[in-house]
Amino acid sequence: MAWQSGARLIAGVDEVGRGSLFGPVVAAAVILDPGYRIRGLRDSKLLLAERRETLAERIREHAIAWAIAAVDAARIDQINIYQASRVAMRQAALRLEPNPDHLLIDAMRLDCDLPQQAIIHGDALSASIAAASILAKVERDRMVRAWDPVFPVYGLASNKGYSTPHHLAALRQHGPSPLHRQSFAPVWNNPVPQEVLAFMLEEKSEQAIEEIAQNL
């Protein structure tokens, strides 16, 4: 349909991390080169991690354009995960160079003037949406893994912030970190207060010292 309407730079857009309890929701937008077929593109959730990494490298190398955007946990708590997903996808689409002339989006419409088509199960039906899903998944996994040494009790390197039994048990025992989504029930519905990062305490101490100095 997009090709029939005259569109030539068609971008697939998708997000990952909506169901996670920790960290950002991440979106990607991809304009595939119709002259170069990347074999094996499919929903990122159906691929092994090693295969996703290989495909992500090929997508970045051979796509006409690709872009990634993320919305952090604090913003998710402010505007809800559905709206945060839409914001991330819109940002990813608008970061593409060259600019797309049509968007294919996995089951959602975005607040932008570009012609767009929402496709149910788009990551299974559209190669460009599948490519966006893969890039977003690989990037989000990388981001969450980077926080694992900071918050080792949650097992983030293995569960990527999702509701595994180990993750839920760690929340009950230790409480959430500052990067958990406080508006999600498994996070706020536990008896232990939120963990505070050391640098946050240092910033508060420095702020208190400055306030005392100003009042002298």
mmCIF file of C-alpha atoms in Angstrom:
data_model
loop_
_atom_site.group_PDB
_atom_site.id
_atom_site.type_symbol
_atom_site.label_atom_id
_atom_site.label_comp_id
_atom_site.label_asym_id
_atom_site.label_seq_id
_atom_site.Cartn_x
_atom_site.Cartn_y
_atom_site.Cartn_z
ATOM 1 C CA MET A 1 0.000 0.000 0.000
ATOM 2 C CA ALA A 2 2.790 2.456 0.888
ATOM 3 C CA TRP A 3 4.687 1.643 -2.321
ATOM 4 C CA GLN A 4 1.494 2.053 -4.354
ATOM 5 C CA SER A 5 0.991 5.534 -2.901
ATOM 6 C CA GLY A 6 4.433 6.585 -4.136
ATOM 7 C CA ALA A 7 6.391 6.216 -0.899
ATOM 8 C CA ARG A 8 10.028 5.155 -1.344
ATOM 9 C CA LEU A 9 11.641 5.706 2.057
ATOM 10 C CA ILE A 10 9.438 3.474 4.187
ATOM 11 C CA ALA A 11 10.464 3.130 7.828
ATOM 12 C CA GLY A 12 9.477 0.350 10.168
ATOM 13 C CA VAL A 13 9.089 1.435 13.802
ATOM 14 C CA ASP A 14 8.860 -0.727 16.916
ATOM 15 C CA GLU A 15 9.607 -0.644 20.634
ATOM 16 C CA VAL A 16 10.726 -3.096 23.305
ATOM 17 C CA GLY A 17 10.535 -3.122 27.073
ATOM 18 C CA ARG A 18 6.886 -2.219 27.675
ATOM 19 C CA GLY A 19 6.442 -5.086 30.135
ATOM 20 C CA SER A 20 9.725 -4.657 31.975
ATOM 21 C CA LEU A 21 9.819 -3.445 35.577
ATOM 22 C CA PHE A 22 13.197 -1.742 35.193
ATOM 23 C CA GLY A 23 14.755 0.881 32.994
ATOM 24 C CA PRO A 24 13.709 2.536 29.764
ATOM 25 C CA VAL A 25 11.410 1.628 26.946
ATOM 26 C CA VAL A 26 13.506 1.680 23.760
ATOM 27 C CA ALA A 27 12.325 2.216 20.190
ATOM 28 C CA ALA A 28 14.006 1.941 16.823
ATOM 29 C CA ALA A 29 13.144 3.039 13.307
ATOM 30 C CA VAL A 30 14.666 1.450 10.214
ATOM 31 C CA ILE A 31 14.523 2.171 6.495
ATOM 32 C CA LEU A 32 15.650 -1.017 4.783
ATOM 33 C CA ASP A 33 17.343 -0.987 1.405
ATOM 34 C CA PRO A 34 14.918 -2.735 -0.990
ATOM 35 C CA GLY A 35 17.902 -3.768 -3.066
ATOM 36 C CA TYR A 36 19.568 -5.682 -0.232
ATOM 37 C CA ARG A 37 17.658 -8.470 1.485
ATOM 38 C CA ILE A 38 18.650 -9.319 5.044
ATOM 39 C CA ARG A 39 17.626 -12.924 5.573
ATOM 40 C CA GLY A 40 16.135 -14.060 8.856
ATOM 41 C CA LEU A 41 14.374 -10.875 9.963
ATOM 42 C CA ARG A 42 11.568 -11.677 12.386
ATOM 43 C CA ASP A 43 10.147 -10.631 15.746
ATOM 44 C CA SER A 44 13.140 -10.074 18.051
ATOM 45 C CA LYS A 45 11.490 -12.065 20.853
ATOM 46 C CA LEU A 46 11.634 -15.199 18.686
ATOM 47 C CA LEU A 47 15.377 -14.973 18.068
ATOM 48 C CA LEU A 48 18.271 -16.194 20.183
ATOM 49 C CA ALA A 49 20.452 -13.402 21.581
ATOM 50 C CA GLU A 50 23.432 -14.312 19.384
ATOM 51 C CA ARG A 51 21.257 -14.260 16.271
ATOM 52 C CA ARG A 52 19.819 -10.872 17.227
ATOM 53 C CA GLU A 53 23.309 -9.451 17.586
ATOM 54 C CA THR A 54 24.314 -10.748 14.159
ATOM 55 C CA LEU A 55 21.192 -9.402 12.501
ATOM 56 C CA ALA A 56 21.499 -6.054 14.277
ATOM 57 C CA GLU A 57 25.001 -5.638 12.857
ATOM 58 C CA ARG A 58 23.744 -6.400 9.351
ATOM 59 C CA ILE A 59 20.837 -3.991 9.737
ATOM 60 C CA ARG A 60 23.113 -1.168 10.878
ATOM 61 C CA GLU A 61 25.507 -1.883 8.011
ATOM 62 C CA HIS A 62 23.045 -2.261 5.137
ATOM 63 C CA ALA A 63 19.951 -0.188 6.042
ATOM 64 C CA ILE A 64 19.425 3.132 4.297
ATOM 65 C CA ALA A 65 18.869 4.681 7.726
ATOM 66 C CA TRP A 66 18.285 3.636 11.311
ATOM 67 C CA ALA A 67 17.767 5.441 14.616
ATOM 68 C CA ILE A 68 17.126 4.590 18.251
ATOM 69 C CA ALA A 69 15.388 6.504 21.048
ATOM 70 C CA ALA A 70 14.595 5.734 24.683
ATOM 71 C CA VAL A 71 12.289 7.046 27.390
ATOM 72 C CA ASP A 72 13.525 6.466 30.931
ATOM 73 C CA ALA A 73 11.684 5.002 33.916
ATOM 74 C CA ALA A 74 10.959 8.371 35.538
ATOM 75 C CA ARG A 75 9.199 9.603 32.410
ATOM 76 C CA ILE A 76 7.329 6.314 32.103
ATOM 77 C CA ASP A 77 5.999 6.856 35.625
ATOM 78 C CA GLN A 78 4.883 10.368 34.679
ATOM 79 C CA ILE A 79 3.019 9.672 31.446
ATOM 80 C CA ASN A 80 2.400 5.855 31.566
ATOM 81 C CA ILE A 81 4.054 3.143 29.535
ATOM 82 C CA TYR A 82 1.733 3.370 26.536
ATOM 83 C CA GLN A 83 2.404 7.068 26.009
ATOM 84 C CA ALA A 84 6.115 6.597 26.726
ATOM 85 C CA SER A 85 6.273 3.940 24.016
ATOM 86 C CA ARG A 86 4.642 6.317 21.548
ATOM 87 C CA VAL A 87 7.089 9.081 22.473
ATOM 88 C CA ALA A 88 10.097 6.795 22.008
ATOM 89 C CA MET A 89 8.858 5.569 18.628
ATOM 90 C CA ARG A 90 8.108 9.092 17.433
ATOM 91 C CA GLN A 91 11.586 10.268 18.462
ATOM 92 C CA ALA A 92 13.231 7.348 16.679
ATOM 93 C CA ALA A 93 11.259 7.991 13.483
ATOM 94 C CA LEU A 94 12.053 11.712 13.482
ATOM 95 C CA ARG A 95 15.787 11.048 13.966
ATOM 96 C CA LEU A 96 16.074 9.166 10.685
ATOM 97 C CA GLU A 97 18.326 10.646 7.991
ATOM 98 C CA PRO A 98 17.159 10.743 5.270
ATOM 99 C CA ASN A 99 13.667 11.455 6.496
ATOM 100 C CA PRO A 100 11.102 8.724 5.794
ATOM 101 C CA ASP A 101 8.053 9.426 3.664
ATOM 102 C CA HIS A 102 5.939 6.673 5.254
ATOM 103 C CA LEU A 103 5.905 4.818 8.584
ATOM 104 C CA LEU A 104 4.923 1.236 9.302
ATOM 105 C CA ILE A 105 4.274 0.891 13.028
ATOM 106 C CA ASP A 106 3.632 -2.146 15.185
ATOM 107 C CA ALA A 107 -0.009 -1.747 16.319
ATOM 108 C CA MET A 108 0.154 1.952 17.144
ATOM 109 C CA ARG A 109 -0.222 5.440 15.684
ATOM 110 C CA LEU A 110 2.220 8.266 16.397
ATOM 111 C CA ASP A 111 1.755 12.000 16.878
ATOM 112 C CA CYS A 112 3.481 13.206 13.729
ATOM 113 C CA ASP A 113 2.526 14.420 10.269
ATOM 114 C CA LEU A 114 4.145 11.558 8.380
ATOM 115 C CA PRO A 115 1.824 9.135 6.569
ATOM 116 C CA GLN A 116 1.654 6.015 8.683
ATOM 117 C CA GLN A 117 0.089 2.614 8.939
ATOM 118 C CA ALA A 118 -0.455 0.663 12.149
ATOM 119 C CA ILE A 119 -0.029 -3.084 11.584
ATOM 120 C CA ILE A 120 -1.208 -5.633 14.147
ATOM 121 C CA HIS A 121 1.636 -8.129 14.746
ATOM 122 C CA GLY A 122 3.743 -5.892 12.533
ATOM 123 C CA ASP A 123 7.015 -7.440 13.663
ATOM 124 C CA ALA A 124 5.816 -10.720 12.118
ATOM 125 C CA LEU A 125 4.402 -9.184 8.927
ATOM 126 C CA SER A 126 6.847 -6.411 8.010
ATOM 127 C CA ALA A 127 10.599 -6.850 7.488
ATOM 128 C CA SER A 128 11.302 -3.232 8.405
ATOM 129 C CA ILE A 129 9.284 -3.453 11.646
ATOM 130 C CA ALA A 130 11.085 -6.704 12.483
ATOM 131 C CA ALA A 131 14.406 -4.942 11.865
ATOM 132 C CA ALA A 132 13.361 -2.112 14.184
ATOM 133 C CA SER A 133 12.357 -4.657 16.821
ATOM 134 C CA ILE A 134 15.779 -6.306 16.619
ATOM 135 C CA LEU A 135 17.728 -3.049 16.900
ATOM 136 C CA ALA A 136 15.599 -1.865 19.823
ATOM 137 C CA LYS A 137 15.936 -5.184 21.644
ATOM 138 C CA VAL A 138 19.701 -5.369 21.222
ATOM 139 C CA GLU A 139 20.147 -1.777 22.413
ATOM 140 C CA ARG A 140 17.838 -2.129 25.396
ATOM 141 C CA ASP A 141 19.479 -5.368 26.499
ATOM 142 C CA ARG A 142 22.860 -3.623 26.324
ATOM 143 C CA MET A 143 21.582 -0.714 28.422
ATOM 144 C CA VAL A 144 20.083 -2.955 31.112
ATOM 145 C CA ARG A 145 23.154 -5.208 31.271
ATOM 146 C CA ALA A 146 25.265 -2.130 31.971
ATOM 147 C CA TRP A 147 23.288 -1.574 35.179
ATOM 148 C CA ASP A 148 23.687 -5.150 36.416
ATOM 149 C CA PRO A 149 26.974 -4.480 38.303
ATOM 150 C CA VAL A 150 25.344 -1.484 39.995
ATOM 151 C CA PHE A 151 22.259 -3.445 41.100
ATOM 152 C CA PRO A 152 23.493 -7.065 41.217
ATOM 153 C CA VAL A 153 20.702 -8.386 43.479
ATOM 154 C CA TYR A 154 18.064 -8.177 40.733
ATOM 155 C CA GLY A 155 19.764 -10.378 38.128
ATOM 156 C CA LEU A 156 19.301 -7.787 35.395
ATOM 157 C CA ALA A 157 21.886 -9.331 33.076
ATOM 158 C CA SER A 158 19.702 -12.408 32.723
ATOM 159 C CA ASN A 159 16.137 -11.107 33.146
ATOM 160 C CA LYS A 160 16.555 -7.658 31.498
ATOM 161 C CA GLY A 161 14.201 -6.218 34.117
ATOM 162 C CA TYR A 162 11.241 -8.493 33.444
ATOM 163 C CA SER A 163 9.119 -10.230 36.089
ATOM 164 C CA THR A 164 11.073 -13.417 36.674
ATOM 165 C CA PRO A 165 10.692 -15.204 40.024
ATOM 166 C CA HIS A 166 14.226 -14.151 41.015
ATOM 167 C CA HIS A 167 13.569 -10.516 40.155
ATOM 168 C CA LEU A 168 10.276 -10.425 42.075
ATOM 169 C CA ALA A 169 11.891 -12.100 45.096
ATOM 170 C CA ALA A 170 14.717 -9.530 45.015
ATOM 171 C CA LEU A 171 12.170 -6.697 44.953
ATOM 172 C CA ARG A 172 10.406 -8.135 47.997
ATOM 173 C CA GLN A 173 13.680 -8.565 49.875
ATOM 174 C CA HIS A 174 15.595 -5.438 48.839
ATOM 175 C CA GLY A 175 12.984 -3.046 47.482
ATOM 176 C CA PRO A 176 13.258 -1.288 44.112
ATOM 177 C CA SER A 177 16.194 0.644 42.736
ATOM 178 C CA PRO A 178 15.836 4.257 41.539
ATOM 179 C CA LEU A 179 15.666 2.938 37.977
ATOM 180 C CA HIS A 180 12.694 0.667 38.578
ATOM 181 C CA ARG A 181 9.317 1.803 37.260
ATOM 182 C CA GLN A 182 7.617 2.960 40.419
ATOM 183 C CA SER A 183 4.155 3.025 38.799
ATOM 184 C CA PHE A 184 4.228 -0.717 38.052
ATOM 185 C CA ALA A 185 2.400 -2.773 40.684
ATOM 186 C CA PRO A 186 5.153 -5.372 41.349
ATOM 187 C CA VAL A 187 7.484 -2.449 42.110
ATOM 188 C CA TRP A 188 5.400 -0.243 44.383
ATOM 189 C CA ASN A 189 3.535 -3.143 45.989
ATOM 190 C CA ASN A 190 6.378 -4.336 48.187
ATOM 191 C CA PRO A 191 7.247 -3.567 51.813
ATOM 192 C CA VAL A 192 10.857 -2.409 51.424
ATOM 193 C CA PRO A 193 11.647 1.271 50.659
ATOM 194 C CA GLN A 194 13.377 2.268 47.451
ATOM 195 C CA GLU A 195 17.129 1.824 47.326
ATOM 196 C CA VAL A 196 19.081 5.070 47.017
ATOM 197 C CA LEU A 197 22.251 5.365 44.967
ATOM 198 C CA ALA A 198 25.351 6.632 46.719
ATOM 199 C CA PHE A 199 25.825 9.495 44.263
ATOM 200 C CA MET A 200 22.277 10.666 45.024
ATOM 201 C CA LEU A 201 23.145 10.882 48.709
ATOM 202 C CA GLU A 202 26.321 12.787 47.839
ATOM 203 C CA GLU A 203 24.339 15.252 45.695
ATOM 204 C CA LYS A 204 21.855 15.797 48.533
ATOM 205 C CA SER A 205 24.713 16.373 50.982
ATOM 206 C CA GLU A 206 26.382 18.880 48.658
ATOM 207 C CA GLN A 207 23.065 20.664 48.155
ATOM 208 C CA ALA A 208 22.498 20.871 51.920
ATOM 209 C CA ILE A 209 26.000 22.309 52.436
ATOM 210 C CA GLU A 210 25.387 24.936 49.757
ATOM 211 C CA GLU A 211 22.066 25.900 51.349
ATOM 212 C CA ILE A 212 23.714 26.255 54.778
ATOM 213 C CA ALA A 213 26.509 28.380 53.299
ATOM 214 C CA GLN A 214 24.016 30.665 51.590
ATOM 215 C CA ASN A 215 22.207 31.224 54.893
ATOM 216 C CA LEU A 216 25.336 32.144 56.841
#
